[in-house]
């Protein structure tokens, strides 16, 4: 059952009938029975039962069991053994924690110190699997909303952007991209996509210093180039991430790195392809839209305002050389369709995509 739950999470299988089954009711009874034993409960059995229940259903865990179940899962996830079996059990525990959606009833005191310790120990000893490490981060990042103390811990103590960069770099190098085309999606690709989704949705909550941000942009650019012939979904997510980064970059970073990087050239190159994938075109235009918004924003002082106008002029010249304006205009009638399919909130007004002085 744990293996089925593992596939359910990693491969997105759905078990809509499980909640109505006698098996589900039996597992709940067993969990309650073990929970009521207090000091005498079998913690291994208890963790196994809890993982089976959570991994095979898609509603919140009954709140009264959370305070009993979470310490057991955290204990399994905190096991520092490096045996294959221990690593797999730790992976299962961390994935299970991610499927507990009751944000409002999980107080940070129930998990913060343990999850931080798991991440910090891995940073030093590399005892977790790729999926387990991503799951530990996901559990923290998804609880950042309205929690400034947790944000500071994620950014300053645990260095989320640096760690995400390292993980994506390692996965990008590990994947044999030449063999990926037409092949069944590998576990490493799924983990890579999980990192992308986590970064794309939450990057604005994990602001980093300039050097880490530059390294991260270079990493995403290399990933985009590696996946260009095989994975349209990965490429689209790369441009979604670029768009999120563009929302928070300082003018100096935009001027000195982003607009001169391969990221911008990749986007311009993609948007001009005659066989452009809809998902990729949507990602590119979202990136261009955020670029335009950033460069249209008024600066606080005259010096920065003058710099902004220079950067805008350089950007406009580069776009004109590549035929960017005609390319964007050709998508005018497809904006509504792309918004409906990809929920990217693209502007319907073409003028919003042009960087005008």
CSV table of C-alpha atoms in Angstrom, one decimal:
chain,number,residue,atom,x,y,z
A,1,UNK,CA,0.0,0.0,0.0
A,2,UNK,CA,2.9,2.3,0.7
A,3,UNK,CA,4.3,1.6,-2.7
A,4,UNK,CA,0.9,2.5,-4.3
A,5,UNK,CA,0.8,5.7,-2.3
A,6,UNK,CA,4.4,6.5,-3.5
A,7,UNK,CA,3.3,6.1,-7.1
A,8,UNK,CA,0.2,8.1,-6.4
A,9,UNK,CA,2.3,11.0,-5.3
A,10,UNK,CA,5.2,10.8,-7.8
A,11,UNK,CA,3.2,9.8,-10.9
A,12,UNK,CA,-0.1,11.5,-10.0
A,13,UNK,CA,-2.3,8.5,-9.9
A,14,UNK,CA,-5.7,9.1,-8.3
A,15,UNK,CA,-7.6,6.9,-5.9
A,16,UNK,CA,-11.0,8.4,-5.8
A,17,UNK,CA,-12.8,5.4,-4.3
A,18,UNK,CA,-10.3,4.7,-1.5
A,19,UNK,CA,-12.2,7.0,1.0
A,20,UNK,CA,-15.4,5.0,0.6
A,21,UNK,CA,-13.7,1.6,0.9
A,22,UNK,CA,-13.8,-0.8,3.9
A,23,UNK,CA,-10.0,-0.8,3.8
A,24,UNK,CA,-9.9,3.0,4.5
A,25,UNK,CA,-12.2,2.6,7.4
A,26,UNK,CA,-10.1,-0.3,8.8
A,27,UNK,CA,-6.9,1.7,8.6
A,28,UNK,CA,-8.5,4.7,10.4
A,29,UNK,CA,-9.6,2.3,13.2
A,30,UNK,CA,-6.1,0.9,13.5
A,31,UNK,CA,-4.6,4.4,13.6
A,32,UNK,CA,-6.9,5.5,16.3
A,33,UNK,CA,-6.3,2.3,18.3
A,34,UNK,CA,-2.5,2.9,18.1
A,35,UNK,CA,-2.8,6.6,18.9
A,36,UNK,CA,-4.8,5.8,22.1
A,37,UNK,CA,-2.0,3.5,23.4
A,38,UNK,CA,0.1,6.5,24.3
A,39,UNK,CA,3.5,5.2,25.5
A,40,UNK,CA,2.9,1.6,24.4
A,41,UNK,CA,2.1,2.2,20.8
A,42,UNK,CA,4.1,0.6,18.0
A,43,UNK,CA,5.7,3.6,16.4
A,44,UNK,CA,6.8,1.8,13.3
A,45,UNK,CA,3.4,0.4,12.7
A,46,UNK,CA,1.8,3.7,13.5
A,47,UNK,CA,3.9,5.6,11.0
A,48,UNK,CA,3.2,2.9,8.3
A,49,UNK,CA,-0.5,3.1,8.8
A,50,UNK,CA,-0.5,6.9,8.8
A,51,UNK,CA,1.6,6.9,5.5
A,52,UNK,CA,-0.8,4.5,3.9
A,53,UNK,CA,-3.8,6.6,4.9
A,54,UNK,CA,-2.5,10.0,3.9
A,55,UNK,CA,-0.8,8.8,0.6
A,56,UNK,CA,-4.0,7.2,-0.7
A,57,UNK,CA,-6.5,10.0,-0.1
A,58,UNK,CA,-6.7,13.7,-1.0
A,59,UNK,CA,-8.6,15.3,1.9
A,60,UNK,CA,-7.2,16.7,5.2
A,61,UNK,CA,-6.3,14.4,8.0
A,62,UNK,CA,-8.7,14.5,10.9
A,63,UNK,CA,-7.3,17.3,13.1
A,64,UNK,CA,-7.4,15.3,16.3
A,65,UNK,CA,-4.8,12.9,15.0
A,66,UNK,CA,-2.3,15.4,13.6
A,67,UNK,CA,-0.6,16.1,16.9
A,68,UNK,CA,-0.1,12.4,17.5
A,69,UNK,CA,0.9,11.4,14.0
A,70,UNK,CA,3.3,14.2,13.0
A,71,UNK,CA,6.0,13.5,15.7
A,72,UNK,CA,6.1,9.8,14.5
A,73,UNK,CA,6.7,10.9,10.9
A,74,UNK,CA,9.2,13.5,11.9
A,75,UNK,CA,11.1,10.9,13.9
A,76,UNK,CA,11.2,8.6,10.8
A,77,UNK,CA,12.3,11.4,8.6
A,78,UNK,CA,15.0,12.5,11.1
A,79,UNK,CA,16.7,9.0,11.0
A,80,UNK,CA,20.4,9.7,10.1
A,81,UNK,CA,21.2,6.2,8.9
A,82,UNK,CA,22.4,6.1,5.3
A,83,UNK,CA,21.2,2.5,4.5
A,84,UNK,CA,19.0,2.2,1.5
A,85,UNK,CA,16.1,1.1,3.6
A,86,UNK,CA,16.4,4.0,6.0
A,87,UNK,CA,16.7,6.5,3.2
A,88,UNK,CA,13.6,5.1,1.5
A,89,UNK,CA,11.6,5.2,4.8
A,90,UNK,CA,12.7,8.8,5.4
A,91,UNK,CA,11.7,9.7,1.9
A,92,UNK,CA,8.2,8.2,2.4
A,93,UNK,CA,7.8,10.1,5.7
A,94,UNK,CA,8.7,13.5,4.1
A,95,UNK,CA,6.4,12.9,1.1
A,96,UNK,CA,3.6,12.0,3.5
A,97,UNK,CA,4.2,15.2,5.5
A,98,UNK,CA,3.7,17.2,2.3
A,99,UNK,CA,0.3,15.7,1.8
A,100,UNK,CA,-1.0,17.1,5.1
A,101,UNK,CA,-2.8,20.2,3.9
A,102,UNK,CA,-4.1,21.5,7.2
A,103,UNK,CA,-2.0,24.6,7.3
A,104,UNK,CA,-4.0,26.4,9.9
A,105,UNK,CA,-3.8,23.6,12.5
A,106,UNK,CA,-0.1,22.8,12.1
A,107,UNK,CA,1.7,25.2,14.4
A,108,UNK,CA,5.3,25.8,13.5
A,109,UNK,CA,6.4,24.5,16.8
A,110,UNK,CA,5.3,21.1,15.7
A,111,UNK,CA,7.7,20.9,12.8
A,112,UNK,CA,10.0,23.8,12.3
A,113,UNK,CA,13.0,22.8,14.4
A,114,UNK,CA,12.9,19.2,13.1
A,115,UNK,CA,12.6,20.1,9.5
A,116,UNK,CA,15.3,22.7,9.8
A,117,UNK,CA,17.6,20.1,11.4
A,118,UNK,CA,16.8,17.5,8.6
A,119,UNK,CA,17.7,20.1,5.9
A,120,UNK,CA,20.9,21.3,7.7
A,121,UNK,CA,22.1,17.8,8.4
A,122,UNK,CA,21.7,16.9,4.7
A,123,UNK,CA,23.5,20.0,3.6
A,124,UNK,CA,26.5,18.7,5.6
A,125,UNK,CA,26.3,14.9,5.2
A,126,UNK,CA,24.1,14.4,2.0
A,127,UNK,CA,22.1,11.6,3.7
A,128,UNK,CA,18.8,12.2,1.9
A,129,UNK,CA,17.6,11.1,-1.5
A,130,UNK,CA,16.8,13.8,-4.2
A,131,UNK,CA,13.1,13.3,-3.7
A,132,UNK,CA,13.3,13.4,0.1
A,133,UNK,CA,15.3,16.6,0.2
A,134,UNK,CA,12.9,18.3,-2.3
A,135,UNK,CA,10.0,17.1,-0.1
A,136,UNK,CA,11.6,18.6,3.1
A,137,UNK,CA,11.9,22.0,1.4
A,138,UNK,CA,8.4,21.8,-0.1
A,139,UNK,CA,6.9,21.2,3.4
A,140,UNK,CA,8.6,24.4,4.7
A,141,UNK,CA,8.1,26.6,1.6
A,142,UNK,CA,4.3,25.9,1.4
A,143,UNK,CA,3.9,27.2,4.9
A,144,UNK,CA,5.6,30.6,4.3
A,145,UNK,CA,2.4,32.5,3.9
A,146,UNK,CA,2.1,35.2,6.6
A,147,UNK,CA,5.0,33.7,8.5
A,148,UNK,CA,7.9,36.2,8.5
A,149,UNK,CA,10.0,34.2,11.0
A,150,UNK,CA,9.8,31.1,8.8
A,151,UNK,CA,10.7,33.2,5.7
A,152,UNK,CA,13.8,34.6,7.4
A,153,UNK,CA,14.9,31.0,8.4
A,154,UNK,CA,14.4,29.8,4.9
A,155,UNK,CA,16.3,32.6,3.3
A,156,UNK,CA,19.0,33.4,5.8
A,157,UNK,CA,19.7,30.2,7.7
A,158,UNK,CA,18.9,27.5,5.1
A,159,UNK,CA,19.7,29.5,1.9
A,160,UNK,CA,16.8,28.2,-0.2
A,161,UNK,CA,17.9,29.8,-3.5
A,162,UNK,CA,21.4,28.5,-3.2
A,163,UNK,CA,20.2,25.0,-2.4
A,164,UNK,CA,17.6,25.0,-5.2
A,165,UNK,CA,20.4,26.1,-7.6
A,166,UNK,CA,22.6,23.2,-6.5
A,167,UNK,CA,19.9,20.6,-6.7
A,168,UNK,CA,18.8,21.7,-10.2
A,169,UNK,CA,22.4,21.8,-11.4
A,170,UNK,CA,23.0,18.3,-10.2
A,171,UNK,CA,19.7,16.9,-11.7
A,172,UNK,CA,20.4,18.7,-15.0
A,173,UNK,CA,23.8,17.1,-15.3
A,174,UNK,CA,22.5,13.7,-14.3
A,175,UNK,CA,19.7,13.4,-16.8
A,176,UNK,CA,20.7,12.0,-20.2
A,177,UNK,CA,18.8,14.5,-22.3
A,178,UNK,CA,19.7,12.9,-25.6
A,179,UNK,CA,17.8,9.7,-24.6
A,180,UNK,CA,14.8,11.6,-23.1
A,181,UNK,CA,13.0,12.3,-26.4
A,182,UNK,CA,10.1,9.9,-26.8
A,183,UNK,CA,11.0,8.0,-23.7
A,184,UNK,CA,9.0,7.3,-20.6
A,185,UNK,CA,9.4,10.1,-18.0
A,186,UNK,CA,12.1,9.3,-15.5
A,187,UNK,CA,12.0,9.8,-11.7
A,188,UNK,CA,14.8,12.4,-12.0
A,189,UNK,CA,12.7,14.4,-14.5
A,190,UNK,CA,9.7,14.3,-12.1
A,191,UNK,CA,11.8,15.5,-9.2
A,192,UNK,CA,13.2,18.3,-11.4
A,193,UNK,CA,9.7,19.4,-12.3
A,194,UNK,CA,8.7,19.4,-8.6
A,195,UNK,CA,11.6,21.7,-7.9
A,196,UNK,CA,10.5,24.0,-10.7
A,197,UNK,CA,6.9,24.2,-9.5
A,198,UNK,CA,8.1,24.9,-5.9
A,199,UNK,CA,10.4,27.7,-7.1
A,200,UNK,CA,8.0,29.2,-9.6
A,201,UNK,CA,5.1,29.6,-7.1
A,202,UNK,CA,7.2,30.7,-4.1
A,203,UNK,CA,10.3,32.5,-5.4
A,204,UNK,CA,8.8,35.9,-4.4
A,205,UNK,CA,8.7,34.7,-0.8
A,206,UNK,CA,12.4,33.7,-0.8
A,207,UNK,CA,14.3,36.8,-1.8
A,208,UNK,CA,18.0,36.2,-2.0
A,209,UNK,CA,21.2,38.3,-2.4
A,210,UNK,CA,22.3,39.4,-5.8
A,211,UNK,CA,25.1,36.8,-6.3
A,212,UNK,CA,22.8,33.9,-5.5
A,213,UNK,CA,20.2,35.3,-7.8
A,214,UNK,CA,22.7,35.6,-10.7
A,215,UNK,CA,23.8,32.0,-10.1
A,216,UNK,CA,20.2,30.9,-10.1
A,217,UNK,CA,19.4,32.6,-13.4
A,218,UNK,CA,22.4,31.0,-15.0
A,219,UNK,CA,21.3,27.6,-13.7
A,220,UNK,CA,17.7,28.0,-15.0
A,221,UNK,CA,19.2,29.1,-18.4
A,222,UNK,CA,21.3,26.0,-18.6
A,223,UNK,CA,18.3,23.8,-17.7
A,224,UNK,CA,16.2,25.5,-20.4
A,225,UNK,CA,18.9,24.9,-23.0
A,226,UNK,CA,19.3,21.2,-22.0
A,227,UNK,CA,15.6,20.5,-22.2
A,228,UNK,CA,14.9,22.5,-25.4
A,229,UNK,CA,14.5,19.4,-27.7
A,230,UNK,CA,12.7,17.1,-25.3
A,231,UNK,CA,10.5,18.7,-22.6
A,232,UNK,CA,8.3,21.6,-23.5
A,233,UNK,CA,6.8,21.7,-20.0
A,234,UNK,CA,10.2,22.2,-18.4
A,235,UNK,CA,11.0,25.0,-20.8
A,236,UNK,CA,7.7,26.7,-20.1
A,237,UNK,CA,8.4,26.5,-16.3
A,238,UNK,CA,11.8,28.0,-16.9
A,239,UNK,CA,10.3,31.1,-18.4
A,240,UNK,CA,7.6,31.2,-15.6
A,241,UNK,CA,10.5,31.3,-13.1
A,242,UNK,CA,12.2,34.1,-15.1
A,243,UNK,CA,9.0,36.0,-14.9
A,244,UNK,CA,8.8,35.6,-11.1
A,245,UNK,CA,12.5,36.7,-10.8
A,246,UNK,CA,11.9,39.8,-13.0
A,247,UNK,CA,9.2,41.0,-10.5
A,248,UNK,CA,11.7,41.4,-7.7
A,249,UNK,CA,15.0,42.3,-9.4
A,250,UNK,CA,16.8,45.6,-8.8
A,251,UNK,CA,17.4,47.8,-11.8
A,252,UNK,CA,21.2,47.2,-11.6
A,253,UNK,CA,20.7,43.4,-11.8
A,254,UNK,CA,18.4,43.8,-14.8
A,255,UNK,CA,20.9,46.0,-16.5
A,256,UNK,CA,24.1,44.2,-15.7
A,257,UNK,CA,23.0,40.6,-16.1
A,258,UNK,CA,19.5,39.6,-16.9
A,259,UNK,CA,19.1,41.4,-20.2
A,260,UNK,CA,22.6,40.4,-21.3
A,261,UNK,CA,22.2,36.8,-20.3
A,262,UNK,CA,21.3,33.9,-22.6
A,263,UNK,CA,17.9,33.8,-20.9
A,264,UNK,CA,16.7,36.8,-22.9
A,265,UNK,CA,18.1,35.4,-26.1
A,266,UNK,CA,16.5,32.0,-25.5
A,267,UNK,CA,13.1,33.7,-25.0
A,268,UNK,CA,13.5,35.8,-28.2
A,269,UNK,CA,14.6,32.8,-30.1
A,270,UNK,CA,11.7,30.6,-28.9
A,271,UNK,CA,9.0,33.2,-29.6
A,272,UNK,CA,10.1,33.5,-33.2
A,273,UNK,CA,10.0,29.8,-34.0
A,274,UNK,CA,7.4,28.8,-36.6
A,275,UNK,CA,6.6,25.5,-34.8
A,276,UNK,CA,6.3,27.1,-31.4
A,277,UNK,CA,4.6,25.1,-28.7
A,278,UNK,CA,1.6,26.9,-27.0
A,279,UNK,CA,2.9,26.2,-23.5
A,280,UNK,CA,6.4,27.7,-24.4
A,281,UNK,CA,4.9,30.7,-26.1
A,282,UNK,CA,2.8,31.4,-23.1
A,283,UNK,CA,5.8,31.2,-20.8
A,284,UNK,CA,7.9,33.4,-23.0
A,285,UNK,CA,5.2,36.1,-23.2
A,286,UNK,CA,4.7,36.1,-19.5
A,287,UNK,CA,8.4,36.7,-19.1
A,288,UNK,CA,8.3,39.5,-21.6
A,289,UNK,CA,5.3,41.0,-19.9
A,290,UNK,CA,7.0,41.1,-16.5
A,291,UNK,CA,10.1,42.6,-18.2
A,292,UNK,CA,8.0,45.3,-19.7
A,293,UNK,CA,6.3,46.1,-16.4
A,294,UNK,CA,9.6,46.2,-14.5
A,295,UNK,CA,11.2,48.6,-17.0
A,296,UNK,CA,8.1,50.9,-17.1
A,297,UNK,CA,8.1,51.4,-13.4
A,298,UNK,CA,9.2,54.9,-12.3
A,299,UNK,CA,12.3,55.1,-10.2
A,300,UNK,CA,12.6,57.0,-6.9
A,301,UNK,CA,15.3,59.4,-7.9
A,302,UNK,CA,16.5,61.1,-11.1
A,303,UNK,CA,19.7,59.1,-11.4
A,304,UNK,CA,17.9,55.8,-11.3
A,305,UNK,CA,15.2,57.2,-13.7
A,306,UNK,CA,17.9,58.1,-16.2
A,307,UNK,CA,19.4,54.6,-15.9
A,308,UNK,CA,16.1,53.0,-16.4
A,309,UNK,CA,15.5,54.9,-19.7
A,310,UNK,CA,18.9,53.8,-21.0
A,311,UNK,CA,18.1,50.2,-20.1
A,312,UNK,CA,14.7,50.4,-21.8
A,313,UNK,CA,16.3,51.8,-24.9
A,314,UNK,CA,18.9,49.0,-25.0
A,315,UNK,CA,16.1,46.5,-24.5
A,316,UNK,CA,13.9,48.0,-27.2
A,317,UNK,CA,16.9,48.0,-29.7
A,318,UNK,CA,17.6,44.3,-29.0
A,319,UNK,CA,13.9,43.4,-29.4
A,320,UNK,CA,13.7,45.3,-32.7
A,321,UNK,CA,16.7,43.5,-34.1
A,322,UNK,CA,15.0,40.2,-33.4
A,323,UNK,CA,11.6,41.1,-34.8
A,324,UNK,CA,10.1,40.8,-31.4
A,325,UNK,CA,7.2,43.3,-31.9
A,326,UNK,CA,5.8,41.4,-35.0
A,327,UNK,CA,6.1,38.1,-33.1
A,328,UNK,CA,4.1,39.3,-30.2
A,329,UNK,CA,1.5,41.0,-32.5
A,330,UNK,CA,1.0,37.6,-34.2
A,331,UNK,CA,-0.3,36.2,-31.0
A,332,UNK,CA,-3.0,38.8,-30.5
A,333,UNK,CA,-6.0,36.5,-31.2
A,334,UNK,CA,-4.5,33.7,-29.1
A,335,UNK,CA,-4.2,35.5,-25.7
A,336,UNK,CA,-7.6,34.4,-24.5
A,337,UNK,CA,-7.0,30.8,-25.5
A,338,UNK,CA,-3.5,30.7,-23.8
A,339,UNK,CA,-4.9,32.2,-20.7
A,340,UNK,CA,-7.7,29.6,-20.5
A,341,UNK,CA,-5.2,26.7,-21.1
A,342,UNK,CA,-2.3,27.8,-18.9
A,343,UNK,CA,-3.8,30.3,-16.3
A,344,UNK,CA,-0.9,32.7,-16.9
A,345,UNK,CA,-2.9,35.9,-16.8
A,346,UNK,CA,-1.3,37.3,-19.9
A,347,UNK,CA,-2.3,40.9,-20.8
A,348,UNK,CA,-4.8,41.2,-23.7
A,349,UNK,CA,-3.4,44.5,-24.7
A,350,UNK,CA,-0.4,44.0,-27.1
A,351,UNK,CA,1.0,47.4,-26.1
A,352,UNK,CA,1.7,46.0,-22.6
A,353,UNK,CA,4.4,43.8,-24.1
A,354,UNK,CA,6.3,46.6,-25.7
A,355,UNK,CA,9.0,48.5,-23.8
A,356,UNK,CA,8.3,52.1,-24.8
A,357,UNK,CA,10.5,55.1,-23.6
